[in-house]
Amino acid sequence: WCSCLLLLMALLALERRFQVRPEIFSWLLLSLTLYVLELRDRGRNFLYFLPFIQLLWVNIEGLFPLGWAVALAYLAGGWLKEKKPDSPLLKFFFLSLGADLLNPYLFKGLLFPFILLGHLNDGTYQRAISEFASPWRILATQNLHLDSNSHILLFFLWGALTLVFFLLTFRERKFEEFLLVGTFFALGAGAVRNIPRSEEHTSELQS
């Protein structure tokens, strides 16, 4: 019942992002990457799927570096636990990087997300586009009577509950779980577009 309740909370926080957008493919492919890596931890080796996932990802959506981040988190966790690098995972990580080069723009396509990120970090975008503002800034301008941004409150509640559960189960947690939770919470806390999309507060933010 607890898992169902938390899943419902997550769905309510995300529902404004449930639209036909290219990043939907990244949700799917990121989930597949996590699934393959988790199966490995349970003794089922499907690492050979990782390069194929990345090959598909780099050719359809620009968030494919998230696949690298997840694999690196598991590599770091394995290294810390075993005191040596995970050679099979490291091999398929580099094969995945090679697969990412198989796009119409080669190195330019590989570097495109980082070039775009550099442009988006310009403060002009945060000031002019509401979904690039941080959740804290949204809350500062939120009219709670309209309840137009309840998903942001749910995001912070979810973050607080995650922290509590991690503290309660600290000894059972793997290093990569801390890396993944920290990374994705930081992304969500940096821009509201990384939670769901909200359109009602644009004029308040611009003022």
mmCIF file of N, CA and C in Angstrom, residues 94-162:
data_model
loop_
_atom_site.group_PDB
_atom_site.id
_atom_site.type_symbol
_atom_site.label_atom_id
_atom_site.label_comp_id
_atom_site.label_asym_id
_atom_site.label_seq_id
_atom_site.Cartn_x
_atom_site.Cartn_y
_atom_site.Cartn_z
ATOM 1 N N PHE A 94 31.649 1.785 -22.896
ATOM 2 C CA PHE A 94 32.394 2.349 -24.016
ATOM 3 C C PHE A 94 31.771 1.960 -25.358
ATOM 4 N N LEU A 95 31.209 0.757 -25.446
ATOM 5 C CA LEU A 95 30.480 0.385 -26.664
ATOM 6 C C LEU A 95 29.262 1.284 -26.866
ATOM 7 N N SER A 96 28.628 1.671 -25.761
ATOM 8 C CA SER A 96 27.482 2.581 -25.847
ATOM 9 C C SER A 96 27.910 3.951 -26.344
ATOM 10 N N LEU A 97 29.066 4.418 -25.867
ATOM 11 C CA LEU A 97 29.600 5.689 -26.365
ATOM 12 C C LEU A 97 29.871 5.611 -27.865
ATOM 13 N N GLY A 98 30.429 4.474 -28.299
ATOM 14 C CA GLY A 98 30.666 4.288 -29.723
ATOM 15 C C GLY A 98 29.371 4.264 -30.515
ATOM 16 N N ALA A 99 28.342 3.634 -29.943
ATOM 17 C CA ALA A 99 27.037 3.583 -30.615
ATOM 18 C C ALA A 99 26.447 4.976 -30.767
ATOM 19 N N ASP A 100 26.720 5.854 -29.785
ATOM 20 C CA ASP A 100 26.195 7.218 -29.858
ATOM 21 C C ASP A 100 26.816 8.019 -31.003
ATOM 22 N N LEU A 101 27.968 7.590 -31.474
ATOM 23 C CA LEU A 101 28.582 8.272 -32.617
ATOM 24 C C LEU A 101 27.869 7.945 -33.933
ATOM 25 N N LEU A 102 27.056 6.905 -33.908
ATOM 26 C CA LEU A 102 26.351 6.494 -35.126
ATOM 27 C C LEU A 102 25.070 7.306 -35.294
ATOM 28 N N ASN A 103 25.262 8.595 -35.443
ATOM 29 C CA ASN A 103 24.155 9.508 -35.705
ATOM 30 C C ASN A 103 24.529 10.342 -36.928
ATOM 31 N N PRO A 104 23.588 11.014 -37.568
ATOM 32 C CA PRO A 104 23.897 11.738 -38.811
ATOM 33 C C PRO A 104 24.955 12.826 -38.666
ATOM 34 N N TYR A 105 25.217 13.294 -37.434
ATOM 35 C CA TYR A 105 26.150 14.411 -37.253
ATOM 36 C C TYR A 105 27.425 14.004 -36.528
ATOM 37 N N LEU A 106 27.601 12.697 -36.267
ATOM 38 C CA LEU A 106 28.815 12.159 -35.648
ATOM 39 C C LEU A 106 29.155 12.902 -34.356
ATOM 40 N N PHE A 107 30.377 13.475 -34.235
ATOM 41 C CA PHE A 107 30.795 14.125 -32.994
ATOM 42 C C PHE A 107 29.918 15.337 -32.673
ATOM 43 N N LYS A 108 29.491 16.037 -33.705
ATOM 44 C CA LYS A 108 28.633 17.201 -33.486
ATOM 45 C C LYS A 108 27.323 16.781 -32.831
ATOM 46 N N GLY A 109 26.765 15.669 -33.280
ATOM 47 C CA GLY A 109 25.548 15.163 -32.669
ATOM 48 C C GLY A 109 25.782 14.691 -31.253
ATOM 49 N N LEU A 110 26.972 14.114 -31.006
ATOM 50 C CA LEU A 110 27.314 13.634 -29.668
ATOM 51 C C LEU A 110 27.420 14.787 -28.681
ATOM 52 N N LEU A 111 27.927 15.915 -29.148
ATOM 53 C CA LEU A 111 28.146 17.064 -28.266
ATOM 54 C C LEU A 111 26.954 18.010 -28.208
ATOM 55 N N PHE A 112 25.964 17.805 -29.056
ATOM 56 C CA PHE A 112 24.845 18.747 -29.148
ATOM 57 C C PHE A 112 24.151 19.011 -27.811
ATOM 58 N N PRO A 113 23.822 17.985 -26.997
ATOM 59 C CA PRO A 113 23.137 18.271 -25.722
ATOM 60 C C PRO A 113 23.937 19.201 -24.816
ATOM 61 N N PHE A 114 25.272 19.084 -24.838
ATOM 62 C CA PHE A 114 26.102 19.918 -23.973
ATOM 63 C C PHE A 114 26.180 21.350 -24.501
ATOM 64 N N ILE A 115 26.198 21.491 -25.828
ATOM 65 C CA ILE A 115 26.170 22.834 -26.428
ATOM 66 C C ILE A 115 24.852 23.519 -26.096
ATOM 67 N N LEU A 116 23.758 22.754 -26.229
ATOM 68 C CA LEU A 116 22.432 23.303 -25.912
ATOM 69 C C LEU A 116 22.331 23.670 -24.436
ATOM 70 N N LEU A 117 22.890 22.822 -23.579
ATOM 71 C CA LEU A 117 22.868 23.110 -22.141
ATOM 72 C C LEU A 117 23.605 24.410 -21.833
ATOM 73 N N GLY A 118 24.709 24.625 -22.518
ATOM 74 C CA GLY A 118 25.448 25.865 -22.321
ATOM 75 C C GLY A 118 24.618 27.089 -22.686
ATOM 76 N N HIS A 119 23.844 26.985 -23.766
ATOM 77 C CA HIS A 119 22.972 28.099 -24.157
ATOM 78 C C HIS A 119 21.845 28.297 -23.146
ATOM 79 N N LEU A 120 21.266 27.199 -22.670
ATOM 80 C CA LEU A 120 20.117 27.295 -21.773
ATOM 81 C C LEU A 120 20.498 27.801 -20.389
ATOM 82 N N ASN A 121 21.784 27.708 -20.041
ATOM 83 C CA ASN A 121 22.230 28.211 -18.738
ATOM 84 C C ASN A 121 22.316 29.731 -18.704
ATOM 85 N N ASP A 122 22.120 30.341 -19.853
ATOM 86 C CA ASP A 122 22.070 31.800 -19.910
ATOM 87 C C ASP A 122 20.865 32.273 -19.088
ATOM 88 N N GLY A 123 21.071 33.232 -18.216
ATOM 89 C CA GLY A 123 19.995 33.705 -17.353
ATOM 90 C C GLY A 123 18.795 34.248 -18.105
ATOM 91 N N THR A 124 18.984 34.611 -19.373
ATOM 92 C CA THR A 124 17.872 35.138 -20.168
ATOM 93 C C THR A 124 16.745 34.130 -20.264
ATOM 94 N N TYR A 125 17.097 32.859 -20.441
ATOM 95 C CA TYR A 125 16.069 31.834 -20.569
ATOM 96 C C TYR A 125 15.292 31.668 -19.270
ATOM 97 N N GLN A 126 16.010 31.693 -18.124
ATOM 98 C CA GLN A 126 15.324 31.560 -16.844
ATOM 99 C C GLN A 126 14.356 32.703 -16.593
ATOM 100 N N ARG A 127 14.724 33.893 -17.076
ATOM 101 C CA ARG A 127 13.855 35.045 -16.855
ATOM 102 C C ARG A 127 12.674 35.070 -17.803
ATOM 103 N N ALA A 128 12.838 34.559 -19.010
ATOM 104 C CA ALA A 128 11.803 34.697 -20.035
ATOM 105 C C ALA A 128 10.910 33.468 -20.180
ATOM 106 N N ILE A 129 11.419 32.288 -19.810
ATOM 107 C CA ILE A 129 10.651 31.053 -19.995
ATOM 108 C C ILE A 129 10.373 30.440 -18.632
ATOM 109 N N SER A 130 9.118 30.342 -18.276
ATOM 110 C CA SER A 130 8.755 29.943 -16.920
ATOM 111 C C SER A 130 9.244 28.551 -16.552
ATOM 112 N N GLU A 131 9.244 27.614 -17.490
ATOM 113 C CA GLU A 131 9.593 26.247 -17.127
ATOM 114 C C GLU A 131 11.089 26.060 -16.889
ATOM 115 N N PHE A 132 11.897 27.094 -17.180
ATOM 116 C CA PHE A 132 13.325 27.028 -16.876
ATOM 117 C C PHE A 132 13.648 27.621 -15.507
ATOM 118 N N ALA A 133 12.635 28.163 -14.828
ATOM 119 C CA ALA A 133 12.854 28.709 -13.491
ATOM 120 C C ALA A 133 12.893 27.575 -12.474
ATOM 121 N N SER A 134 13.513 27.833 -11.328
ATOM 122 C CA SER A 134 13.606 26.810 -10.293
ATOM 123 C C SER A 134 12.270 26.688 -9.554
ATOM 124 N N PRO A 135 11.982 25.515 -8.965
ATOM 125 C CA PRO A 135 10.740 25.357 -8.188
ATOM 126 C C PRO A 135 10.633 26.349 -7.038
ATOM 127 N N TRP A 136 11.779 26.711 -6.414
ATOM 128 C CA TRP A 136 11.734 27.677 -5.314
ATOM 129 C C TRP A 136 11.232 29.027 -5.804
ATOM 130 N N ARG A 137 11.654 29.405 -6.991
ATOM 131 C CA ARG A 137 11.198 30.683 -7.541
ATOM 132 C C ARG A 137 9.704 30.622 -7.866
ATOM 133 N N ILE A 138 9.255 29.458 -8.330
ATOM 134 C CA ILE A 138 7.827 29.299 -8.624
ATOM 135 C C ILE A 138 7.009 29.440 -7.348
ATOM 136 N N LEU A 139 7.464 28.804 -6.268
ATOM 137 C CA LEU A 139 6.732 28.870 -5.008
ATOM 138 C C LEU A 139 6.669 30.293 -4.472
ATOM 139 N N ALA A 140 7.707 31.067 -4.725
ATOM 140 C CA ALA A 140 7.725 32.449 -4.236
ATOM 141 C C ALA A 140 6.662 33.299 -4.907
ATOM 142 N N THR A 141 6.235 32.906 -6.113
ATOM 143 C CA THR A 141 5.237 33.684 -6.854
ATOM 144 C C THR A 141 3.900 32.963 -6.955
ATOM 145 N N GLN A 142 3.767 31.845 -6.255
ATOM 146 C CA GLN A 142 2.576 31.016 -6.406
ATOM 147 C C GLN A 142 1.394 31.572 -5.627
ATOM 148 N N ASN A 143 0.247 31.535 -6.245
ATOM 149 C CA ASN A 143 -1.010 31.878 -5.577
ATOM 150 C C ASN A 143 -1.665 30.572 -5.135
ATOM 151 N N LEU A 144 -1.526 30.234 -3.852
ATOM 152 C CA LEU A 144 -2.010 28.948 -3.373
ATOM 153 C C LEU A 144 -3.527 28.818 -3.486
ATOM 154 N N HIS A 145 -4.225 29.932 -3.518
ATOM 155 C CA HIS A 145 -5.681 29.865 -3.641
ATOM 156 C C HIS A 145 -6.103 29.290 -4.994
ATOM 157 N N LEU A 146 -5.278 29.535 -6.009
ATOM 158 C CA LEU A 146 -5.581 28.986 -7.330
ATOM 159 C C LEU A 146 -5.118 27.541 -7.453
ATOM 160 N N ASP A 147 -4.179 27.130 -6.582
ATOM 161 C CA ASP A 147 -3.647 25.756 -6.591
ATOM 162 C C ASP A 147 -3.159 25.379 -7.983
ATOM 163 N N SER A 148 -2.506 26.311 -8.660
ATOM 164 C CA SER A 148 -2.084 26.053 -10.036
ATOM 165 C C SER A 148 -0.755 25.312 -10.121
ATOM 166 N N ASN A 149 -0.034 25.250 -9.006
ATOM 167 C CA ASN A 149 1.284 24.628 -9.035
ATOM 168 C C ASN A 149 1.444 23.591 -7.927
ATOM 169 N N SER A 150 0.382 22.863 -7.647
ATOM 170 C CA SER A 150 0.434 21.870 -6.573
ATOM 171 C C SER A 150 1.465 20.787 -6.850
ATOM 172 N N HIS A 151 1.773 20.558 -8.134
ATOM 173 C CA HIS A 151 2.766 19.539 -8.471
ATOM 174 C C HIS A 151 4.139 19.885 -7.907
ATOM 175 N N ILE A 152 4.427 21.184 -7.760
ATOM 176 C CA ILE A 152 5.721 21.596 -7.208
ATOM 177 C C ILE A 152 5.782 21.273 -5.722
ATOM 178 N N LEU A 153 4.670 21.514 -5.013
ATOM 179 C CA LEU A 153 4.615 21.143 -3.601
ATOM 180 C C LEU A 153 4.777 19.636 -3.442
ATOM 181 N N LEU A 154 4.173 18.865 -4.344
ATOM 182 C CA LEU A 154 4.313 17.416 -4.299
ATOM 183 C C LEU A 154 5.761 16.988 -4.564
ATOM 184 N N PHE A 155 6.430 17.717 -5.445
ATOM 185 C CA PHE A 155 7.834 17.425 -5.724
ATOM 186 C C PHE A 155 8.682 17.569 -4.462
ATOM 187 N N PHE A 156 8.481 18.658 -3.721
ATOM 188 C CA PHE A 156 9.250 18.867 -2.495
ATOM 189 C C PHE A 156 8.847 17.865 -1.417
ATOM 190 N N LEU A 157 7.559 17.528 -1.363
ATOM 191 C CA LEU A 157 7.121 16.504 -0.408
ATOM 192 C C LEU A 157 7.750 15.164 -0.746
ATOM 193 N N TRP A 158 7.779 14.837 -2.041
ATOM 194 C CA TRP A 158 8.415 13.591 -2.492
ATOM 195 C C TRP A 158 9.895 13.586 -2.122
ATOM 196 N N GLY A 159 10.573 14.714 -2.322
ATOM 197 C CA GLY A 159 11.985 14.807 -1.962
ATOM 198 C C GLY A 159 12.211 14.602 -0.476
ATOM 199 N N ALA A 160 11.327 15.196 0.355
ATOM 200 C CA ALA A 160 11.456 15.043 1.811
ATOM 201 C C ALA A 160 11.229 13.591 2.226
ATOM 202 N N LEU A 161 10.222 12.952 1.645
ATOM 203 C CA LEU A 161 9.952 11.555 1.975
ATOM 204 C C LEU A 161 11.097 10.650 1.529
ATOM 205 N N THR A 162 11.670 10.961 0.367
ATOM 206 C CA THR A 162 12.820 10.181 -0.112
ATOM 207 C C THR A 162 13.968 10.266 0.879
#
